[in-house]
Amino acid sequence: MSVKCSFCSNKAITKLRYAKLSLCSKHFVEYVEKRFSKIISKNKLFKNMDKVVVAVSGGKDSVTLLHLLHKVSKEFNFEIIGLTIDLGIRKYSVESVEKALKNYEMLNIKYKVIELKNKYGFSIDDIAKYRRKAGIKKPICSICGTIKRYIMNKYALEIGANAIATGHNLDDMVYYIFSSLYSGRVDNLAKISIYSPSEFKFVAKVKPLAYISEKETLLYAMLRKLPFNYNVCPYARLRTFHEYIRKTSNVLEENVPGLKITFARMFLEKINPILYSHYLSEKKFKECKICGMPTTGKICSFCKIKSAMEKVLKK
Ligand code: AMP
Ligand code: FES
Ligand code: ZN
Ligand code: ZN
């Protein structure tokens, strides 16, 4: 026998055990939109902001984020500027950028595409190929993360935006918290937040999907027929630990519905503020000697990667 929606007589297409709800497609879409709005209000994510850069990779999370933010931008009174970084990852980047642009055009949103290879002389594929030769020890996804954060921040700073919104979802938050605990990276734990204020030359960062799961963003994007890249980055398969934590946290969630939200909420609301005040509020940043962007040393991580890559690519 088919299960009925908790709000109407239609057939339910999904069951949200943490909320004790079964929902039809219309009520699922409404439910996500309401929760999204509540998360923004409760955490005062866009208070006194008039220009927000939305980082859109072309994947399900950031595409969902763009549409949800577009819906609330009038109510919260801010303008959206889309930013897409073409990372130069074979076919994957071509498809991702194409999907991101489709969404900007659908919503009539102003946007900027920054091509890594064109602007800085190397792509993520170049890094994958020459990383060892260049003496870069960190894993490819971690270098890619540094590059993306640098470009997002630099662009947002240049256009005078108040914040950068990213599509990190609940599962990303659970993974970051767990992996930072596991590796004892207290400095990383102190940085995991739904809202990071602006400081020195860092633009504020917001993660409005922090309490919305990957399953929910995927279903929302599919039900609303949003164009997004279904494929995942080819380098993601190297992240075996990440995949293992993702699967395990979903097994825990099956047994204890609501565990992921509670885990993230307890950390973000109770633990992070204490860690932040101990470890980050005193942190002193300087301008990178090469590019002028913030760093704790003399040269920022991005410039180090760039100059290492320049050396090997010139040969
Ligand atoms: P990831 O680091 O791939 O887990 O992505 C986290 C978030 O960063 C996404 O939801 C986007 O908001 C943003 N992002 C990732 N890749 C890109 C990209 N190529 N261009 C713009 N934003 C991106
Ligand atoms: Fe950066 Fe996959 S998106 S390595
Ligand atoms: Zn319904
Ligand atoms: Zn620099």
mmCIF file of C-alpha atoms and ligand atoms in Angstrom:
data_model
loop_
_atom_site.group_PDB
_atom_site.id
_atom_site.type_symbol
_atom_site.label_atom_id
_atom_site.label_comp_id
_atom_site.label_asym_id
_atom_site.label_seq_id
_atom_site.Cartn_x
_atom_site.Cartn_y
_atom_site.Cartn_z
ATOM 1 C CA MET A 1 0.000 0.000 0.000
ATOM 2 C CA SER A 2 1.391 3.369 -0.933
ATOM 3 C CA VAL A 3 2.100 5.866 1.840
ATOM 4 C CA LYS A 4 0.203 9.178 1.775
ATOM 5 C CA CYS A 5 1.758 12.630 2.153
ATOM 6 C CA SER A 6 1.541 13.980 5.724
ATOM 7 C CA PHE A 7 -0.020 17.231 4.409
ATOM 8 C CA CYS A 8 -2.360 16.098 1.602
ATOM 9 C CA SER A 9 -3.948 13.034 0.053
ATOM 10 C CA ASN A 10 -1.274 12.599 -2.632
ATOM 11 C CA LYS A 11 1.153 9.708 -2.682
ATOM 12 C CA ALA A 12 4.339 10.375 -0.703
ATOM 13 C CA ILE A 13 7.529 10.249 -2.747
ATOM 14 C CA THR A 14 9.902 10.471 0.210
ATOM 15 C CA LYS A 15 10.008 9.825 3.914
ATOM 16 C CA LEU A 16 11.992 12.188 6.150
ATOM 17 C CA ARG A 17 12.410 10.068 9.253
ATOM 18 C CA TYR A 18 14.176 12.801 11.253
ATOM 19 C CA ALA A 19 11.097 15.025 10.842
ATOM 20 C CA LYS A 20 8.570 12.146 11.049
ATOM 21 C CA LEU A 21 7.110 13.227 7.692
ATOM 22 C CA SER A 22 6.160 11.517 4.449
ATOM 23 C CA LEU A 23 5.854 14.040 1.630
ATOM 24 C CA CYS A 24 4.523 14.320 -1.909
ATOM 25 C CA SER A 25 6.690 16.209 -4.394
ATOM 26 C CA LYS A 26 4.862 19.542 -3.937
ATOM 27 C CA HIS A 27 5.069 19.413 -0.162
ATOM 28 C CA PHE A 28 8.690 18.243 -0.189
ATOM 29 C CA VAL A 29 9.699 21.285 -2.282
ATOM 30 C CA GLU A 30 7.744 23.570 0.059
ATOM 31 C CA TYR A 31 9.251 21.926 3.118
ATOM 32 C CA VAL A 32 12.832 22.480 1.870
ATOM 33 C CA GLU A 33 12.074 26.104 0.991
ATOM 34 C CA LYS A 34 10.577 26.789 4.415
ATOM 35 C CA ARG A 35 13.466 25.175 6.254
ATOM 36 C CA PHE A 36 15.949 27.109 4.140
ATOM 37 C CA SER A 37 14.283 30.397 5.006
ATOM 38 C CA LYS A 38 14.197 29.463 8.696
ATOM 39 C CA ILE A 39 17.916 28.578 8.725
ATOM 40 C CA ILE A 40 18.713 31.995 7.226
ATOM 41 C CA SER A 41 16.531 33.887 9.720
ATOM 42 C CA LYS A 42 17.625 31.935 12.765
ATOM 43 C CA ASN A 43 21.334 32.342 11.992
ATOM 44 C CA LYS A 44 20.941 35.913 10.664
ATOM 45 C CA LEU A 45 23.005 34.870 7.644
ATOM 46 C CA PHE A 46 22.334 37.887 5.435
ATOM 47 C CA LYS A 47 21.871 40.631 8.003
ATOM 48 C CA ASN A 48 22.963 44.011 6.601
ATOM 49 C CA MET A 49 24.151 42.512 3.317
ATOM 50 C CA ASP A 50 23.366 43.933 -0.087
ATOM 51 C CA LYS A 51 25.685 41.983 -2.396
ATOM 52 C CA VAL A 52 26.314 38.253 -2.131
ATOM 53 C CA VAL A 53 28.556 36.105 -4.332
ATOM 54 C CA VAL A 54 27.032 32.653 -4.819
ATOM 55 C CA ALA A 55 29.670 30.080 -5.748
ATOM 56 C CA VAL A 56 28.063 27.734 -8.272
ATOM 57 C CA SER A 57 30.024 24.690 -9.406
ATOM 58 C CA GLY A 58 27.161 23.329 -11.531
ATOM 59 C CA GLY A 59 26.562 20.390 -9.155
ATOM 60 C CA LYS A 60 23.258 19.643 -7.359
ATOM 61 C CA ASP A 61 24.104 21.465 -4.105
ATOM 62 C CA SER A 62 25.204 24.822 -5.454
ATOM 63 C CA VAL A 63 22.495 24.823 -8.149
ATOM 64 C CA THR A 64 19.871 24.182 -5.452
ATOM 65 C CA LEU A 65 21.473 26.920 -3.335
ATOM 66 C CA LEU A 66 21.293 29.412 -6.220
ATOM 67 C CA HIS A 67 17.574 28.775 -6.791
ATOM 68 C CA LEU A 68 16.724 28.866 -3.083
ATOM 69 C CA LEU A 69 18.686 32.091 -2.571
ATOM 70 C CA HIS A 70 17.108 33.653 -5.613
ATOM 71 C CA LYS A 71 13.685 32.955 -4.059
ATOM 72 C CA VAL A 72 14.558 34.689 -0.778
ATOM 73 C CA SER A 73 16.818 37.477 -2.072
ATOM 74 C CA LYS A 74 13.964 40.001 -2.227
ATOM 75 C CA GLU A 75 12.732 39.186 1.292
ATOM 76 C CA PHE A 76 16.249 39.490 2.739
ATOM 77 C CA ASN A 77 17.131 42.362 0.452
ATOM 78 C CA PHE A 78 20.384 41.401 -1.279
ATOM 79 C CA GLU A 79 21.665 41.134 -4.845
ATOM 80 C CA ILE A 80 23.163 37.866 -6.101
ATOM 81 C CA ILE A 81 26.270 37.620 -8.283
ATOM 82 C CA GLY A 82 27.104 34.127 -9.488
ATOM 83 C CA LEU A 83 30.699 32.921 -9.588
ATOM 84 C CA THR A 84 31.828 29.798 -11.423
ATOM 85 C CA ILE A 85 35.430 28.647 -11.550
ATOM 86 C CA ASP A 86 36.404 26.617 -14.586
ATOM 87 C CA LEU A 87 38.938 24.328 -12.935
ATOM 88 C CA GLY A 88 40.046 22.640 -16.160
ATOM 89 C CA ILE A 89 39.139 19.074 -15.161
ATOM 90 C CA ARG A 90 38.604 17.397 -18.534
ATOM 91 C CA LYS A 91 35.002 16.892 -19.624
ATOM 92 C CA TYR A 92 33.745 17.315 -16.055
ATOM 93 C CA SER A 93 34.548 21.050 -15.933
ATOM 94 C CA VAL A 94 33.073 21.714 -19.378
ATOM 95 C CA GLU A 95 29.778 20.108 -18.333
ATOM 96 C CA SER A 96 29.748 21.762 -14.903
ATOM 97 C CA VAL A 97 30.324 25.280 -16.250
ATOM 98 C CA GLU A 98 27.665 24.743 -18.918
ATOM 99 C CA LYS A 99 25.095 23.718 -16.260
ATOM 100 C CA ALA A 100 25.990 26.646 -13.998
ATOM 101 C CA LEU A 101 25.476 29.121 -16.864
ATOM 102 C CA LYS A 102 22.108 27.574 -17.746
ATOM 103 C CA ASN A 103 20.918 28.288 -14.211
ATOM 104 C CA TYR A 104 22.185 31.892 -14.191
ATOM 105 C CA GLU A 105 20.405 32.486 -17.473
ATOM 106 C CA MET A 106 17.171 30.836 -16.283
ATOM 107 C CA LEU A 107 17.084 33.185 -13.297
ATOM 108 C CA ASN A 108 18.539 36.204 -15.071
ATOM 109 C CA ILE A 109 21.380 36.481 -12.571
ATOM 110 C CA LYS A 110 24.617 38.391 -13.235
ATOM 111 C CA TYR A 111 27.635 36.098 -13.166
ATOM 112 C CA LYS A 112 31.355 35.723 -13.671
ATOM 113 C CA VAL A 113 33.302 32.724 -14.955
ATOM 114 C CA ILE A 114 36.970 32.527 -13.971
ATOM 115 C CA GLU A 115 39.065 30.104 -15.991
ATOM 116 C CA LEU A 116 41.917 28.808 -13.867
ATOM 117 C CA LYS A 117 44.181 27.942 -16.827
ATOM 118 C CA ASN A 118 43.545 31.195 -18.642
ATOM 119 C CA LYS A 119 43.949 33.470 -15.642
ATOM 120 C CA TYR A 120 46.674 31.706 -13.671
ATOM 121 C CA GLY A 121 48.384 29.463 -16.258
ATOM 122 C CA PHE A 122 47.577 26.015 -14.841
ATOM 123 C CA SER A 123 44.551 23.754 -14.482
ATOM 124 C CA ILE A 124 43.607 21.112 -11.898
ATOM 125 C CA ASP A 125 44.456 18.473 -14.541
ATOM 126 C CA ASP A 126 47.969 20.044 -14.784
ATOM 127 C CA ILE A 127 48.270 19.798 -11.012
ATOM 128 C CA ALA A 128 47.207 16.129 -11.083
ATOM 129 C CA LYS A 129 49.844 15.461 -13.735
ATOM 130 C CA TYR A 130 52.774 17.489 -12.425
ATOM 131 C CA ARG A 131 52.057 17.741 -8.694
ATOM 132 C CA ARG A 132 54.861 15.390 -7.625
ATOM 133 C CA LYS A 133 57.371 16.959 -10.008
ATOM 134 C CA ALA A 134 56.426 20.364 -8.589
ATOM 135 C CA GLY A 135 57.059 19.096 -5.054
ATOM 136 C CA ILE A 136 53.448 19.597 -3.975
ATOM 137 C CA LYS A 137 52.684 17.017 -1.293
ATOM 138 C CA LYS A 138 49.044 17.645 -0.447
ATOM 139 C CA PRO A 139 46.289 15.562 -2.090
ATOM 140 C CA ILE A 140 44.759 16.973 -5.236
ATOM 141 C CA CYS A 141 41.311 17.711 -3.685
ATOM 142 C CA SER A 142 42.920 19.640 -0.877
ATOM 143 C CA ILE A 143 44.979 21.779 -3.308
ATOM 144 C CA CYS A 144 41.864 22.310 -5.394
ATOM 145 C CA GLY A 145 40.049 23.475 -2.226
ATOM 146 C CA THR A 146 42.783 26.031 -1.485
ATOM 147 C CA ILE A 147 42.596 27.333 -5.056
ATOM 148 C CA LYS A 148 38.802 27.624 -5.033
ATOM 149 C CA ARG A 149 38.704 29.437 -1.680
ATOM 150 C CA TYR A 150 41.419 31.848 -2.864
ATOM 151 C CA ILE A 151 39.651 32.691 -6.133
ATOM 152 C CA MET A 152 36.232 33.069 -4.456
ATOM 153 C CA ASN A 153 37.613 35.383 -1.798
ATOM 154 C CA LYS A 154 39.658 37.472 -4.240
ATOM 155 C CA TYR A 155 36.714 37.961 -6.574
ATOM 156 C CA ALA A 156 34.265 38.802 -3.779
ATOM 157 C CA LEU A 157 36.758 41.309 -2.376
ATOM 158 C CA GLU A 158 37.300 42.927 -5.789
ATOM 159 C CA ILE A 159 33.602 43.514 -6.397
ATOM 160 C CA GLY A 160 32.912 44.659 -2.831
ATOM 161 C CA ALA A 161 30.568 41.780 -1.936
ATOM 162 C CA ASN A 162 29.489 41.310 1.692
ATOM 163 C CA ALA A 163 29.605 37.524 1.640
ATOM 164 C CA ILE A 164 30.312 34.362 -0.327
ATOM 165 C CA ALA A 165 27.619 31.667 -0.158
ATOM 166 C CA THR A 166 28.625 28.071 -0.872
ATOM 167 C CA GLY A 167 26.580 24.909 -1.280
ATOM 168 C CA HIS A 168 28.156 22.886 1.544
ATOM 169 C CA ASN A 169 25.399 20.563 2.771
ATOM 170 C CA LEU A 170 24.751 18.700 6.026
ATOM 171 C CA ASP A 171 26.783 15.677 4.911
ATOM 172 C CA ASP A 172 29.766 17.935 4.093
ATOM 173 C CA MET A 173 29.506 19.507 7.554
ATOM 174 C CA VAL A 174 29.348 16.108 9.284
ATOM 175 C CA TYR A 175 32.395 14.985 7.320
ATOM 176 C CA TYR A 176 34.433 18.134 8.066
ATOM 177 C CA ILE A 177 33.634 17.972 11.774
ATOM 178 C CA PHE A 178 34.389 14.270 12.003
ATOM 179 C CA SER A 179 37.618 14.356 9.982
ATOM 180 C CA SER A 180 38.957 17.390 11.872
ATOM 181 C CA LEU A 181 38.199 15.686 15.198
ATOM 182 C CA TYR A 182 39.808 12.493 13.961
ATOM 183 C CA SER A 183 43.009 14.227 12.882
ATOM 184 C CA GLY A 184 43.084 16.494 15.948
ATOM 185 C CA ARG A 185 43.036 19.654 13.800
ATOM 186 C CA VAL A 186 41.682 22.077 16.382
ATOM 187 C CA ASP A 187 42.408 25.031 14.075
ATOM 188 C CA ASN A 188 40.233 23.427 11.379
ATOM 189 C CA LEU A 189 37.453 22.706 13.877
ATOM 190 C CA ALA A 190 37.502 26.355 14.900
ATOM 191 C CA LYS A 191 36.892 27.337 11.249
ATOM 192 C CA ILE A 192 33.841 25.103 10.656
ATOM 193 C CA SER A 193 30.908 27.451 10.856
ATOM 194 C CA ILE A 194 27.621 28.258 9.125
ATOM 195 C CA TYR A 195 28.684 31.920 9.176
ATOM 196 C CA SER A 196 32.303 33.105 9.221
ATOM 197 C CA PRO A 197 32.552 36.881 9.702
ATOM 198 C CA SER A 198 34.688 39.043 7.457
ATOM 199 C CA GLU A 199 38.105 39.904 8.835
ATOM 200 C CA PHE A 200 41.244 41.473 7.417
ATOM 201 C CA LYS A 201 40.966 40.725 3.666
ATOM 202 C CA PHE A 202 38.609 37.781 4.080
ATOM 203 C CA VAL A 203 35.041 38.280 2.903
ATOM 204 C CA ALA A 204 32.388 36.678 5.180
ATOM 205 C CA LYS A 205 31.356 33.129 4.275
ATOM 206 C CA VAL A 206 27.907 31.615 4.635
ATOM 207 C CA LYS A 207 26.708 28.033 4.249
ATOM 208 C CA PRO A 208 22.898 28.205 4.130
ATOM 209 C CA LEU A 209 22.539 24.470 3.291
ATOM 210 C CA ALA A 210 24.482 23.363 6.377
ATOM 211 C CA TYR A 211 21.422 21.617 7.859
ATOM 212 C CA ILE A 212 20.011 20.269 4.590
ATOM 213 C CA SER A 213 21.229 16.816 3.584
ATOM 214 C CA GLU A 214 22.730 15.718 0.298
ATOM 215 C CA LYS A 215 19.714 13.471 -0.319
ATOM 216 C CA GLU A 216 17.428 16.507 0.093
ATOM 217 C CA THR A 217 19.386 18.834 -2.230
ATOM 218 C CA LEU A 218 19.467 16.091 -4.862
ATOM 219 C CA LEU A 219 15.731 15.441 -4.601
ATOM 220 C CA TYR A 220 14.958 19.177 -4.648
ATOM 221 C CA ALA A 221 17.056 19.710 -7.804
ATOM 222 C CA MET A 222 15.474 16.692 -9.489
ATOM 223 C CA LEU A 223 11.863 17.533 -8.592
ATOM 224 C CA ARG A 224 12.310 21.106 -9.773
ATOM 225 C CA LYS A 225 14.031 19.781 -12.936
ATOM 226 C CA LEU A 226 17.008 22.071 -12.423
ATOM 227 C CA PRO A 227 19.882 21.609 -14.861
ATOM 228 C CA PHE A 228 22.918 20.259 -12.982
ATOM 229 C CA ASN A 229 25.901 18.027 -13.611
ATOM 230 C CA TYR A 230 25.060 14.524 -12.383
ATOM 231 C CA ASN A 231 28.668 13.412 -12.709
ATOM 232 C CA VAL A 232 31.114 13.771 -9.876
ATOM 233 C CA CYS A 233 34.641 15.069 -10.183
ATOM 234 C CA PRO A 234 36.967 12.285 -11.454
ATOM 235 C CA TYR A 235 39.400 13.014 -8.595
ATOM 236 C CA ALA A 236 36.689 12.432 -5.970
ATOM 237 C CA ARG A 237 37.262 8.670 -6.160
ATOM 238 C CA LEU A 238 40.656 9.284 -4.534
ATOM 239 C CA ARG A 239 38.841 10.434 -1.410
ATOM 240 C CA THR A 240 38.189 6.983 0.080
ATOM 241 C CA PHE A 241 38.132 8.166 3.712
ATOM 242 C CA HIS A 242 35.534 10.789 2.808
ATOM 243 C CA GLU A 243 33.339 8.157 1.151
ATOM 244 C CA TYR A 244 33.660 5.806 4.107
ATOM 245 C CA ILE A 245 32.588 8.495 6.600
ATOM 246 C CA ARG A 246 29.692 9.472 4.356
ATOM 247 C CA LYS A 247 28.425 5.885 4.195
ATOM 248 C CA THR A 248 28.949 5.260 7.904
ATOM 249 C CA SER A 249 27.168 8.443 8.979
ATOM 250 C CA ASN A 250 24.201 7.422 6.838
ATOM 251 C CA VAL A 251 24.116 4.000 8.530
ATOM 252 C CA LEU A 252 24.061 5.792 11.900
ATOM 253 C CA GLU A 253 21.295 8.075 10.606
ATOM 254 C CA GLU A 254 19.243 5.013 9.588
ATOM 255 C CA ASN A 255 19.391 3.754 13.171
ATOM 256 C CA VAL A 256 19.050 7.110 14.891
ATOM 257 C CA PRO A 257 16.996 9.426 12.641
ATOM 258 C CA GLY A 258 18.114 13.035 13.132
ATOM 259 C CA LEU A 259 21.611 12.102 14.287
ATOM 260 C CA LYS A 260 23.392 14.074 11.530
ATOM 261 C CA ILE A 261 21.426 17.275 12.172
ATOM 262 C CA THR A 262 21.892 17.017 15.939
ATOM 263 C CA PHE A 263 25.616 16.295 15.561
ATOM 264 C CA ALA A 264 26.101 19.303 13.246
ATOM 265 C CA ARG A 265 23.879 21.596 15.321
ATOM 266 C CA MET A 266 25.551 20.745 18.639
ATOM 267 C CA PHE A 267 28.947 21.352 17.101
ATOM 268 C CA LEU A 268 28.049 24.569 15.247
ATOM 269 C CA GLU A 269 26.018 26.122 18.053
ATOM 270 C CA LYS A 270 27.810 24.977 21.186
ATOM 271 C CA ILE A 271 31.356 23.842 20.448
ATOM 272 C CA ASN A 272 32.530 25.977 17.541
ATOM 273 C CA PRO A 273 31.968 29.371 19.245
ATOM 274 C CA ILE A 274 34.240 28.304 22.121
ATOM 275 C CA LEU A 275 36.938 27.016 19.770
ATOM 276 C CA TYR A 276 36.646 30.139 17.623
ATOM 277 C CA SER A 277 37.179 32.497 20.519
ATOM 278 C CA HIS A 278 40.208 30.494 21.713
ATOM 279 C CA TYR A 279 41.926 29.774 18.445
ATOM 280 C CA LEU A 280 40.912 32.219 15.760
ATOM 281 C CA SER A 281 39.830 35.547 17.138
ATOM 282 C CA GLU A 282 43.453 36.376 17.982
ATOM 283 C CA LYS A 283 44.903 35.146 14.696
ATOM 284 C CA LYS A 284 46.938 37.795 12.906
ATOM 285 C CA PHE A 285 46.939 37.969 9.124
ATOM 286 C CA LYS A 286 49.365 39.782 6.839
ATOM 287 C CA GLU A 287 49.310 40.556 3.143
ATOM 288 C CA CYS A 288 51.009 37.999 0.884
ATOM 289 C CA LYS A 289 54.236 39.533 -0.493
ATOM 290 C CA ILE A 290 53.314 38.435 -4.015
ATOM 291 C CA CYS A 291 49.567 38.958 -4.396
ATOM 292 C CA GLY A 292 48.501 40.996 -1.368
ATOM 293 C CA MET A 293 45.869 38.485 -0.269
ATOM 294 C CA PRO A 294 45.741 37.359 3.389
ATOM 295 C CA THR A 295 48.196 34.854 4.807
ATOM 296 C CA THR A 296 49.747 33.985 8.159
ATOM 297 C CA GLY A 297 53.214 33.540 6.601
ATOM 298 C CA LYS A 298 55.046 35.641 4.008
ATOM 299 C CA ILE A 299 53.619 34.000 0.890
ATOM 300 C CA CYS A 300 50.063 32.654 0.661
ATOM 301 C CA SER A 301 49.348 28.987 -0.174
ATOM 302 C CA PHE A 302 47.900 29.916 -3.561
ATOM 303 C CA CYS A 303 51.043 31.783 -4.662
ATOM 304 C CA LYS A 304 53.182 28.843 -3.500
ATOM 305 C CA ILE A 305 51.165 26.443 -5.658
ATOM 306 C CA LYS A 306 51.219 28.874 -8.585
ATOM 307 C CA SER A 307 54.973 29.398 -8.539
ATOM 308 C CA ALA A 308 55.668 25.652 -8.139
ATOM 309 C CA MET A 309 53.454 24.962 -11.154
ATOM 310 C CA GLU A 310 55.041 27.764 -13.203
ATOM 311 C CA LYS A 311 58.455 26.173 -12.741
ATOM 312 C CA VAL A 312 57.412 22.720 -13.987
ATOM 313 C CA LEU A 313 55.226 23.982 -16.812
ATOM 314 C CA LYS A 314 58.030 26.193 -18.181
ATOM 315 C CA LYS A 315 60.392 23.218 -18.548
HETATM 316 P P1 AMP B 1 33.302 21.174 -2.908
HETATM 317 O O1 AMP B 1 34.523 21.874 -2.437
HETATM 318 O O2 AMP B 1 33.446 20.600 -4.280
HETATM 319 O O3 AMP B 1 32.710 20.242 -1.916
HETATM 320 O O4 AMP B 1 32.219 22.330 -3.107
HETATM 321 C C1 AMP B 1 31.701 23.061 -2.039
HETATM 322 C C2 AMP B 1 31.066 24.314 -2.556
HETATM 323 O O5 AMP B 1 32.062 25.151 -3.136
HETATM 324 C C3 AMP B 1 30.051 24.100 -3.670
HETATM 325 O O6 AMP B 1 28.770 23.786 -3.182
HETATM 326 C C4 AMP B 1 30.079 25.435 -4.368
HETATM 327 O O7 AMP B 1 29.314 26.389 -3.677
HETATM 328 C C5 AMP B 1 31.537 25.815 -4.272
HETATM 329 N N1 AMP B 1 32.279 25.380 -5.479
HETATM 330 C C6 AMP B 1 32.904 24.200 -5.676
HETATM 331 N N2 AMP B 1 33.467 24.148 -6.901
HETATM 332 C C7 AMP B 1 33.195 25.324 -7.499
HETATM 333 C C8 AMP B 1 33.488 25.886 -8.775
HETATM 334 N N3 AMP B 1 34.204 25.221 -9.683
HETATM 335 N N4 AMP B 1 33.037 27.136 -9.044
HETATM 336 C C9 AMP B 1 32.327 27.821 -8.118
HETATM 337 N N5 AMP B 1 32.013 27.347 -6.911
HETATM 338 C C10 AMP B 1 32.440 26.115 -6.595
HETATM 339 FE FE1 FES B 2 38.558 19.901 -7.131
HETATM 340 FE FE2 FES B 2 37.565 17.564 -7.718
HETATM 341 S S1 FES B 2 36.571 19.484 -7.758
HETATM 342 S S2 FES B 2 39.616 18.032 -7.292
HETATM 343 ZN ZN ZN B 3 1.359 16.653 -0.118
HETATM 344 ZN ZN ZN B 4 49.619 35.248 -2.623
#
